PDB file of C-alpha atoms in Angstrom:
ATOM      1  CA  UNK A   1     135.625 108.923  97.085  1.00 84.00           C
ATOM      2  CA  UNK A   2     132.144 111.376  97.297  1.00 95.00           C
ATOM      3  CA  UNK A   3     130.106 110.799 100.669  1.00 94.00           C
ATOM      4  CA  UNK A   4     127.785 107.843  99.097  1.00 94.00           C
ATOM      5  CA  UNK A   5     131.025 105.093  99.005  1.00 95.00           C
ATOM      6  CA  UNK A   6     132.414 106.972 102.533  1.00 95.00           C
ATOM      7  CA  UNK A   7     129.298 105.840 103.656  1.00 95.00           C
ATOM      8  CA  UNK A   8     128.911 102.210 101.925  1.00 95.00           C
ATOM      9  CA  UNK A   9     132.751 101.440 103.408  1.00 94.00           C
ATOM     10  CA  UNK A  10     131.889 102.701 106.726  1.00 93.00           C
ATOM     11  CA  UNK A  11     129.490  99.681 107.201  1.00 94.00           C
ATOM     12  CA  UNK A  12     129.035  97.432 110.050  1.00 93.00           C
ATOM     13  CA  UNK A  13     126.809  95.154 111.980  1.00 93.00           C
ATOM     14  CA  UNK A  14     125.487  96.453 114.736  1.00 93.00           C
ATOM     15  CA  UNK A  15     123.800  93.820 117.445  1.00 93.00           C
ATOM     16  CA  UNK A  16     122.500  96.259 120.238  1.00 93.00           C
ATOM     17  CA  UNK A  17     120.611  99.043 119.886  1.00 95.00           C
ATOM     18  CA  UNK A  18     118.857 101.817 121.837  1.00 94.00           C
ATOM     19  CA  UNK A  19     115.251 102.036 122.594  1.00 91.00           C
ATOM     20  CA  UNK A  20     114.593 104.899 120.197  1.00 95.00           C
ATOM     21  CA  UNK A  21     112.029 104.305 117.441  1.00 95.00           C
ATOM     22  CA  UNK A  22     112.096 104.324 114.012  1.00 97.00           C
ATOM     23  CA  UNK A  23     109.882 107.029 112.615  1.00 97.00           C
ATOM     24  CA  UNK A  24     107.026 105.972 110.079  1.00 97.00           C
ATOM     25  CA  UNK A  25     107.652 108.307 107.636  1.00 98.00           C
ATOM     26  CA  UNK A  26     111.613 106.977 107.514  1.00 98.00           C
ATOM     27  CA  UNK A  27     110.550 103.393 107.178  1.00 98.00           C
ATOM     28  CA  UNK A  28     108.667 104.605 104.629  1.00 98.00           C
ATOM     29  CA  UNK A  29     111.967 105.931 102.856  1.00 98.00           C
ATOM     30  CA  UNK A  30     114.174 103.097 103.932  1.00 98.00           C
ATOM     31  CA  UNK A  31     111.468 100.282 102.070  1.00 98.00           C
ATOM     32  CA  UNK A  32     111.427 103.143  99.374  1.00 98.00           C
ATOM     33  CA  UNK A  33     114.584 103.108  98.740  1.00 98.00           C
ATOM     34  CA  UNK A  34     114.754  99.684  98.657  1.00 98.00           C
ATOM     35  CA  UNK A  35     112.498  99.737  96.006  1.00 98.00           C
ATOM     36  CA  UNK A  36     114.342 101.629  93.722  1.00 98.00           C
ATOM     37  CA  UNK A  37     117.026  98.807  93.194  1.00 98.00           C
ATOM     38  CA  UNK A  38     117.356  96.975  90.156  1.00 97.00           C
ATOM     39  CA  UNK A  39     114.717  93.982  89.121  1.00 97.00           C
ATOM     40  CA  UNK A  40     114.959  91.284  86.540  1.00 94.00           C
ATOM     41  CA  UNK A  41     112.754  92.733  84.035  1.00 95.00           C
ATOM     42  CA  UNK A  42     110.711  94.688  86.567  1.00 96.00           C
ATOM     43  CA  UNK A  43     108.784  91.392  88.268  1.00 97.00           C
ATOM     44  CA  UNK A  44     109.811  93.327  91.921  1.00 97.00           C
ATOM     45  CA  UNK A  45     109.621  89.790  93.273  1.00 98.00           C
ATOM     46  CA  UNK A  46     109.975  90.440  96.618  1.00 98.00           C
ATOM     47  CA  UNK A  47     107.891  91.647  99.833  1.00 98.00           C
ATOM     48  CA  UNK A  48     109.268  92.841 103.051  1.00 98.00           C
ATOM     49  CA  UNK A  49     106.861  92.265 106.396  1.00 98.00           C
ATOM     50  CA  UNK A  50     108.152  95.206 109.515  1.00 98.00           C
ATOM     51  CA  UNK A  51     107.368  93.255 112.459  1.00 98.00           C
ATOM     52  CA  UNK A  52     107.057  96.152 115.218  1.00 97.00           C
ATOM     53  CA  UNK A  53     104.960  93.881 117.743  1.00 96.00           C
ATOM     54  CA  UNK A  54     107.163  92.998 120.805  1.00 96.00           C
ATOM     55  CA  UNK A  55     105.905  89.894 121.427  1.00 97.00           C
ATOM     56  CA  UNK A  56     106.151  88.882 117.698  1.00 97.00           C
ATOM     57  CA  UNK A  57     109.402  90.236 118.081  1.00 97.00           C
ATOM     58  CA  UNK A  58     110.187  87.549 120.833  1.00 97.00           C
ATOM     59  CA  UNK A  59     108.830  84.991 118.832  1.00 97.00           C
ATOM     60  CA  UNK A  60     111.333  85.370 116.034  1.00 98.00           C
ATOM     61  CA  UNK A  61     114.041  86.027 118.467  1.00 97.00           C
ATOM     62  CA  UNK A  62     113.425  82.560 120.011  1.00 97.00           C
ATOM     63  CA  UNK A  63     112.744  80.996 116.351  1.00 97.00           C
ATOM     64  CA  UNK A  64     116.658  82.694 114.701  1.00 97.00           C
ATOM     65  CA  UNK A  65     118.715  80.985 117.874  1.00 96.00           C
ATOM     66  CA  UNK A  66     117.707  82.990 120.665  1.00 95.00           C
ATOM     67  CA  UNK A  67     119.175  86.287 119.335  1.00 94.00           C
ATOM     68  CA  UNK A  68     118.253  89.043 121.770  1.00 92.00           C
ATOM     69  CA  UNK A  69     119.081  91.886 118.943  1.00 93.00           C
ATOM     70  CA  UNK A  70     115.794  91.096 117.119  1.00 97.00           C
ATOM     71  CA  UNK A  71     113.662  92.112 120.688  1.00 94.00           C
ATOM     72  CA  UNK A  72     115.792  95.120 121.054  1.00 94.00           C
ATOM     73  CA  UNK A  73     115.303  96.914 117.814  1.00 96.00           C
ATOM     74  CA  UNK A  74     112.807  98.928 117.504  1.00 97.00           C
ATOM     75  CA  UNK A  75     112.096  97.682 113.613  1.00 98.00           C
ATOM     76  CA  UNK A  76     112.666  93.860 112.377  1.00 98.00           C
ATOM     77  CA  UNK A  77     111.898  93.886 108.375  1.00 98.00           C
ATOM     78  CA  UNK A  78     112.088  90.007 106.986  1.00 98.00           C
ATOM     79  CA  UNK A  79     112.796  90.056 103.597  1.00 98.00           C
ATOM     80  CA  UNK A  80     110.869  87.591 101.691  1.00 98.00           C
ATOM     81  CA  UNK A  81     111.653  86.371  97.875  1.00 98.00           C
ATOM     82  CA  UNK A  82     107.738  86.834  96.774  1.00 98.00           C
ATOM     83  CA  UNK A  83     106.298  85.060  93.351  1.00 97.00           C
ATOM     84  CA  UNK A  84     102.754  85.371  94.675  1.00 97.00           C
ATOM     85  CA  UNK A  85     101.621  88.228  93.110  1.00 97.00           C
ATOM     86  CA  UNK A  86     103.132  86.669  89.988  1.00 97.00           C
ATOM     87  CA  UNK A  87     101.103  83.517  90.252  1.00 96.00           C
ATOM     88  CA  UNK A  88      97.523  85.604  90.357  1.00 96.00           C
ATOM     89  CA  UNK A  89      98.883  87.514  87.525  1.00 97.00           C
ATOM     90  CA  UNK A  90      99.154  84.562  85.802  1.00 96.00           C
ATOM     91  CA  UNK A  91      96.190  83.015  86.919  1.00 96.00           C
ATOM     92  CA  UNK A  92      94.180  85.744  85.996  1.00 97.00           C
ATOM     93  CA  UNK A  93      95.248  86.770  82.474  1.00 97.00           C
ATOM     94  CA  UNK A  94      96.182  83.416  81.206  1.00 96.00           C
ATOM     95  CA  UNK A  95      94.872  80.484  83.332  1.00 96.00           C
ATOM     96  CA  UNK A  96      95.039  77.832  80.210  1.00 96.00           C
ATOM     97  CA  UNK A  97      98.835  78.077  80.570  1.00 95.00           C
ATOM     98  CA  UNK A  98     101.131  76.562  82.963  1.00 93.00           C
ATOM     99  CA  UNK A  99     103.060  78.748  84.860  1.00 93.00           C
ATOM    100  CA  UNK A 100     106.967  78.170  85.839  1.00 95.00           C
ATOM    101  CA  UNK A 101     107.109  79.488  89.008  1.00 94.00           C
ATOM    102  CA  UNK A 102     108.456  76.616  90.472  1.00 95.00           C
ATOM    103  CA  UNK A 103     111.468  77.046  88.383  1.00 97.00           C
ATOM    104  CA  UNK A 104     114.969  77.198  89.335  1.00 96.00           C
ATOM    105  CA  UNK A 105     115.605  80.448  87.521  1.00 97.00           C
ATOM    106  CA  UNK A 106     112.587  82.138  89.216  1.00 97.00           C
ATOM    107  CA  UNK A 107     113.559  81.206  92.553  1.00 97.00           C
ATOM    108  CA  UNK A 108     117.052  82.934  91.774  1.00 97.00           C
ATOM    109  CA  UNK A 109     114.989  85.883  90.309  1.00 98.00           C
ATOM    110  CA  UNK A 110     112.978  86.310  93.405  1.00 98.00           C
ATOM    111  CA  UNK A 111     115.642  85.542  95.646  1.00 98.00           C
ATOM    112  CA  UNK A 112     118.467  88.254  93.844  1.00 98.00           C
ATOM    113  CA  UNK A 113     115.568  90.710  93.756  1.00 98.00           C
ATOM    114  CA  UNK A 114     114.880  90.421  97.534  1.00 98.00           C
ATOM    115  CA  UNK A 115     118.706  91.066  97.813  1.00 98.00           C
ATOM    116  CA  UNK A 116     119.109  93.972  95.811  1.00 98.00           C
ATOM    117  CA  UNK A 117     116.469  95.880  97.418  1.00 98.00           C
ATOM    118  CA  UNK A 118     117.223  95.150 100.827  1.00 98.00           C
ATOM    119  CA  UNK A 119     120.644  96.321  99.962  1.00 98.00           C
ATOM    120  CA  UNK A 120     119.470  99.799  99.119  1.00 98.00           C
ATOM    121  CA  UNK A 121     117.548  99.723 102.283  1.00 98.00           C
ATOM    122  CA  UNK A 122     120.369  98.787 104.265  1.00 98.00           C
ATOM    123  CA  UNK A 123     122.515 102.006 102.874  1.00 98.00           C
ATOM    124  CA  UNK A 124     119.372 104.403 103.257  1.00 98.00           C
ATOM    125  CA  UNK A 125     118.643 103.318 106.750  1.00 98.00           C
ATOM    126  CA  UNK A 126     122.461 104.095 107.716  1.00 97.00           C
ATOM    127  CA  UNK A 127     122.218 107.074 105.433  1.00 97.00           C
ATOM    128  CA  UNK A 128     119.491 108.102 108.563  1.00 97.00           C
ATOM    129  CA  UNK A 129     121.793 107.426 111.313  1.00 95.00           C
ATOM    130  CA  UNK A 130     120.475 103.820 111.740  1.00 97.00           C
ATOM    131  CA  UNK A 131     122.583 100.686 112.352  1.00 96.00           C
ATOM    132  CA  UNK A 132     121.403  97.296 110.825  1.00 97.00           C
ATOM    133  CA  UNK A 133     122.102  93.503 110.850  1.00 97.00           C
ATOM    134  CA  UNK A 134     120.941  91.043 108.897  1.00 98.00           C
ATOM    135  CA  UNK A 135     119.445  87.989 110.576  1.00 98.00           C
ATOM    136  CA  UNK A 136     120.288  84.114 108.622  1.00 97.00           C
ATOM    137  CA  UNK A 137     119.421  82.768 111.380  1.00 97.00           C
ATOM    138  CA  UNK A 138     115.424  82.929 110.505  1.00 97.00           C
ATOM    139  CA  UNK A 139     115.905  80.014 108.268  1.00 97.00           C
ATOM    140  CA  UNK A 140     117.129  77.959 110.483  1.00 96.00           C
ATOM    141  CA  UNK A 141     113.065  77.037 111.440  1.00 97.00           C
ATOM    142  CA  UNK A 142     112.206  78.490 108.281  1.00 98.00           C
ATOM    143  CA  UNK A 143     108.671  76.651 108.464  1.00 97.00           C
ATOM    144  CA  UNK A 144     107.814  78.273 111.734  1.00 98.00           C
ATOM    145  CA  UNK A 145     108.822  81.660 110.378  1.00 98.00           C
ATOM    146  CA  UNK A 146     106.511  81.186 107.669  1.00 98.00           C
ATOM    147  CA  UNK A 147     103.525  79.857 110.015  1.00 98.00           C
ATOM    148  CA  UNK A 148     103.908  82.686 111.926  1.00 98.00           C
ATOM    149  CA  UNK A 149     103.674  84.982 109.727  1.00 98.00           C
ATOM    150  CA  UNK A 150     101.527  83.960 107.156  1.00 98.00           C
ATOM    151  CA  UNK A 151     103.342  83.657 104.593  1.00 98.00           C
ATOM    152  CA  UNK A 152     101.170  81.795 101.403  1.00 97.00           C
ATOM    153  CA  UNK A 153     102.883  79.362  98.781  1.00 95.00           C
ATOM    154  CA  UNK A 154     104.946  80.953  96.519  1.00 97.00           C
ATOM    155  CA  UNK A 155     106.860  83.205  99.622  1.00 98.00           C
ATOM    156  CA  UNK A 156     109.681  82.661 101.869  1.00 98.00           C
ATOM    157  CA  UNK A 157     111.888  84.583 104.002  1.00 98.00           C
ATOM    158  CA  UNK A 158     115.489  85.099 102.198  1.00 98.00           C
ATOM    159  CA  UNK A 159     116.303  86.490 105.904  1.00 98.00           C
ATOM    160  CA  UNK A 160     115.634  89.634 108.547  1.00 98.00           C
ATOM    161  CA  UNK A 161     117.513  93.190 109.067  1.00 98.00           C
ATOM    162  CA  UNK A 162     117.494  94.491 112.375  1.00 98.00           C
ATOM    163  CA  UNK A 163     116.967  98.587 112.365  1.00 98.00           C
ATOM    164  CA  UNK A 164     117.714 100.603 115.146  1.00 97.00           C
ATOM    165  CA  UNK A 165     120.042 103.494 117.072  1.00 96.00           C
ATOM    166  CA  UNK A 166     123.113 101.815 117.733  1.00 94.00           C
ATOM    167  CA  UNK A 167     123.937 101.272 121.443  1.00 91.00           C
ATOM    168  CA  UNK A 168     127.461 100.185 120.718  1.00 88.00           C
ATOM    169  CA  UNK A 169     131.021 100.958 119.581  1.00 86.00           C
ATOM    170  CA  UNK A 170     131.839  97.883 116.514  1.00 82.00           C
ATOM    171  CA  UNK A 171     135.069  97.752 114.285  1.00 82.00           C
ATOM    172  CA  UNK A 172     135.029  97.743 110.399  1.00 89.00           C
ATOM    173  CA  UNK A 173     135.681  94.010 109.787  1.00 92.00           C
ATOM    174  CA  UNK A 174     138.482  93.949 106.860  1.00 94.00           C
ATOM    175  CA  UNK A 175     137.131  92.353 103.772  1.00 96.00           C
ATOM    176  CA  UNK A 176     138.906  90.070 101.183  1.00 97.00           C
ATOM    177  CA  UNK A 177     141.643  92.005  99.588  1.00 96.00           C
ATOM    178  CA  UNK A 178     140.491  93.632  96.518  1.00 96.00           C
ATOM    179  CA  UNK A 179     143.001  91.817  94.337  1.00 95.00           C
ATOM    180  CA  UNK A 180     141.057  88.192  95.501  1.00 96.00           C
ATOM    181  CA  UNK A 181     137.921  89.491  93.895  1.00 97.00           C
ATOM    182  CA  UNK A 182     138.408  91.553  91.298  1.00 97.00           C
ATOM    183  CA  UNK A 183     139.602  90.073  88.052  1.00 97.00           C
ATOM    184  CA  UNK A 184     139.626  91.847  84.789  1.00 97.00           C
ATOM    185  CA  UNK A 185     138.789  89.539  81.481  1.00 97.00           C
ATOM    186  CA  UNK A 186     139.190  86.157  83.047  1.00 97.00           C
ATOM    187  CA  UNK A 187     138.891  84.432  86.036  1.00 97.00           C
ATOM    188  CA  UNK A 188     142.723  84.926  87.513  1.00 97.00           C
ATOM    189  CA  UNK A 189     142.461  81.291  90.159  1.00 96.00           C
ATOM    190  CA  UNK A 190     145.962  81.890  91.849  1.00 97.00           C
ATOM    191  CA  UNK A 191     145.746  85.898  91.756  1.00 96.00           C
ATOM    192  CA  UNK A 192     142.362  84.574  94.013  1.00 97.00           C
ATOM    193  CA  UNK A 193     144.192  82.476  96.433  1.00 97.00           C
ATOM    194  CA  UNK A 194     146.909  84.890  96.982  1.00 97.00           C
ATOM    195  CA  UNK A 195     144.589  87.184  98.312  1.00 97.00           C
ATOM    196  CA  UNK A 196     143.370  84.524 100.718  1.00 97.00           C
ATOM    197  CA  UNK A 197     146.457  83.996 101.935  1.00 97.00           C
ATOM    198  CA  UNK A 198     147.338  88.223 102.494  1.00 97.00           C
ATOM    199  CA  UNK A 199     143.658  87.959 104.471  1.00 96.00           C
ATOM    200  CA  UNK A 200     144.422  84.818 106.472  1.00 96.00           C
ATOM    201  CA  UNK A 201     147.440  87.453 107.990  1.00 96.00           C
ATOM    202  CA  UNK A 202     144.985  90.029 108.006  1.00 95.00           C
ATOM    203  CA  UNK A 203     142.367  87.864 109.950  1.00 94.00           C
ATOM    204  CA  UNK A 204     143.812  86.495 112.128  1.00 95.00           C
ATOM    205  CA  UNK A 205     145.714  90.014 113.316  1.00 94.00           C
ATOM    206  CA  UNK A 206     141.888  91.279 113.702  1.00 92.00           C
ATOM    207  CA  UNK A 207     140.738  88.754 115.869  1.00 91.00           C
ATOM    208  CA  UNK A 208     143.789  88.313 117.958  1.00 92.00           C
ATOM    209  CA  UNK A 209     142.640  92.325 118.811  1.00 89.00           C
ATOM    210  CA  UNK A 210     139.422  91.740 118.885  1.00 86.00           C
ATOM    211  CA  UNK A 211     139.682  88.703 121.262  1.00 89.00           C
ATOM    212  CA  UNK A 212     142.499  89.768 123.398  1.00 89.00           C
ATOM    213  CA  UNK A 213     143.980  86.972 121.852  1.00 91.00           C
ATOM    214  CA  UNK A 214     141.371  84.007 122.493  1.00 91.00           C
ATOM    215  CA  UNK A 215     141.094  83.310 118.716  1.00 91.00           C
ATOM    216  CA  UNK A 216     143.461  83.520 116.306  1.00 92.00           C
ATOM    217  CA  UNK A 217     141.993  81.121 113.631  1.00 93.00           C
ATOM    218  CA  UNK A 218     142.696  81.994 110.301  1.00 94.00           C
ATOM    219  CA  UNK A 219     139.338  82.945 107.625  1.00 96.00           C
ATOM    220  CA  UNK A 220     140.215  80.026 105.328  1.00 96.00           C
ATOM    221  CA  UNK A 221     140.201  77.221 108.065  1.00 96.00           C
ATOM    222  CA  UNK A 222     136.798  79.085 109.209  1.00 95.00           C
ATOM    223  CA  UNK A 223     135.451  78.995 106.179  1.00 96.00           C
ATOM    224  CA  UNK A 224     136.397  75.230 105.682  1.00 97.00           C
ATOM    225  CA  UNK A 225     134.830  74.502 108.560  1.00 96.00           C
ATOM    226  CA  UNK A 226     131.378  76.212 107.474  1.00 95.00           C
ATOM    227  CA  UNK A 227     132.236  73.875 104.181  1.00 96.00           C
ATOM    228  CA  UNK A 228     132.302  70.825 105.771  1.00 97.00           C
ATOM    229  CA  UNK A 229     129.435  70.684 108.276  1.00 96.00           C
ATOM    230  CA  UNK A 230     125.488  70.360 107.108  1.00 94.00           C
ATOM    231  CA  UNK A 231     123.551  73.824 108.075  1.00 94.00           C
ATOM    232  CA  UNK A 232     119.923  74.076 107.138  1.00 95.00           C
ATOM    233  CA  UNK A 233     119.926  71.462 105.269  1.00 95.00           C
ATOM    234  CA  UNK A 234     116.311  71.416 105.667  1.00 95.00           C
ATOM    235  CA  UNK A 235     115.507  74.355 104.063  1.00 96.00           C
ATOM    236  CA  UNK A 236     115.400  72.783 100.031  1.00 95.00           C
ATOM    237  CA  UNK A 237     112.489  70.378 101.384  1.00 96.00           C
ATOM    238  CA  UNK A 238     110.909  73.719 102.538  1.00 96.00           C
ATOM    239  CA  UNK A 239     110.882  75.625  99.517  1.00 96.00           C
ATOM    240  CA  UNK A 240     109.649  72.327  97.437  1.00 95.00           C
ATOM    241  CA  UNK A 241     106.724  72.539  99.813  1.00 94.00           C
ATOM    242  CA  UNK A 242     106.177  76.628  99.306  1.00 94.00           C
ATOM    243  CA  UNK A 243     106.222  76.212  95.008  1.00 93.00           C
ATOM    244  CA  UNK A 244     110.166  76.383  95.019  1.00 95.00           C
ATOM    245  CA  UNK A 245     112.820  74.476  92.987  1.00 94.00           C
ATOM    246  CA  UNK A 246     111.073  71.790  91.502  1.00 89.00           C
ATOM    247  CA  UNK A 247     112.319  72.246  87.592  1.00 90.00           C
TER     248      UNK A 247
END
């Protein structure tokens, strides 16, 4: 290994963080960096809004579930799939034409770009010494999120990332063994479930530990209860609304 995949496998959430700010010039760097990750034919269709204002802060705090990590970091960046600079591009060079923005395969575009570059944020804010988490839980009143901060058709936030000191102590949470996701010429299905079944061992070991022994459940009968209950389900009529997913 060199010091770039030391660093990647060193990863972890971190959900408290100490008061010390995040300089401009390495936000700058971070969002730089993010910018340098691969785009689908260079559109770059994403935008990412650093929300420094503590009561704005609070507001998306109360709006993701009530977490309190968002008001303690010093930097929240919401990472936002973004056709809109697209859509005046087309407008403006060739407004006879209809435009597919509303497709399916742009709102994967947009949505894989956002990914991709907040990825290589993610590594270059650690690179710095920061912790990060990334925050679902923004969609869960994704229309509010929106309203609040003015975000215009043809925009939505994919999700938030939390940047900060850490002001804690986390375990590396095992990942899938290698052999569940990594096939080589074909999809291998029970070379896939074998591996779930090494992990299910694995998992529940880490949260007996973690717990002191209060949970012990399994990741597949987690994950089949994520399967089996509705979340956000709220969030398709959204992005209809915003220009999203109608062809």
């Amino acid at each position: 290994m060199n010091e770039t995949i030391e660093l990647m496998m060193k990863h972890r959430s971190v959900r408290k963080f100490r008061p010390d700010p995040v300089s401009e010039e390495q936000l700058a760097a971070i969002v730089a960096a993010g910018q340098m990750a691969s785009s689908s034919s260079n559109v770059q269709a994403y935008s990412v809004i650093a929300v420094t204002d503590q009561e704005q802060k609070a507001k998306l705090a109360v709006l993701a579930g009530n977490q309190a990590y968002i008001n303690e970091c010093p930097v929240f960046l919401v990472w936002c799939a973004d056709l809109y600079r697209l859509q005046d591009a087309a407008k403006r060079y060739l407004p006879e034409k209809e435009t597919y923005a509303d497709s399916t395969e742009n709102f994967m575009v947009a949505t894989i770009d956002a990914a991709l570059a907040s990825q290589n944020a993610a590594l270059a804010a650690e690179s710095l010494g920061f912790g990060i988490v990334y925050i679902g839980g923004l969609r869960t009143r994704i229309e509010e999120v929106a309203e609040l901060l003015e975000l215009p058709d043809g925009v939505y936030p994919v999700y938030g990332m939390c940047i900060g000191v850490a002001d804690q102590e986390t375990g590396i949470r095992p990942r899938l063994p290698l052999k569940a996701v990594l096939h080589h010429n074909r999809y291998q299905p029970e070379q896939s479930l074998q591996g779930v079944q090494e992990y299910d061992v694995i998992t529940t070991e880490y949260l007996k530990e973690r717990t002191n022994g209060e949970r012990t459940t399994p990741w597949s009968e987690l994950m089949a209860k994520r399967l089996t209950e509705p979340a956000r389900l709220q969030v398709r009529a959204f992005l209809e609304r915003r220009g999203f997913l109608k062809r």
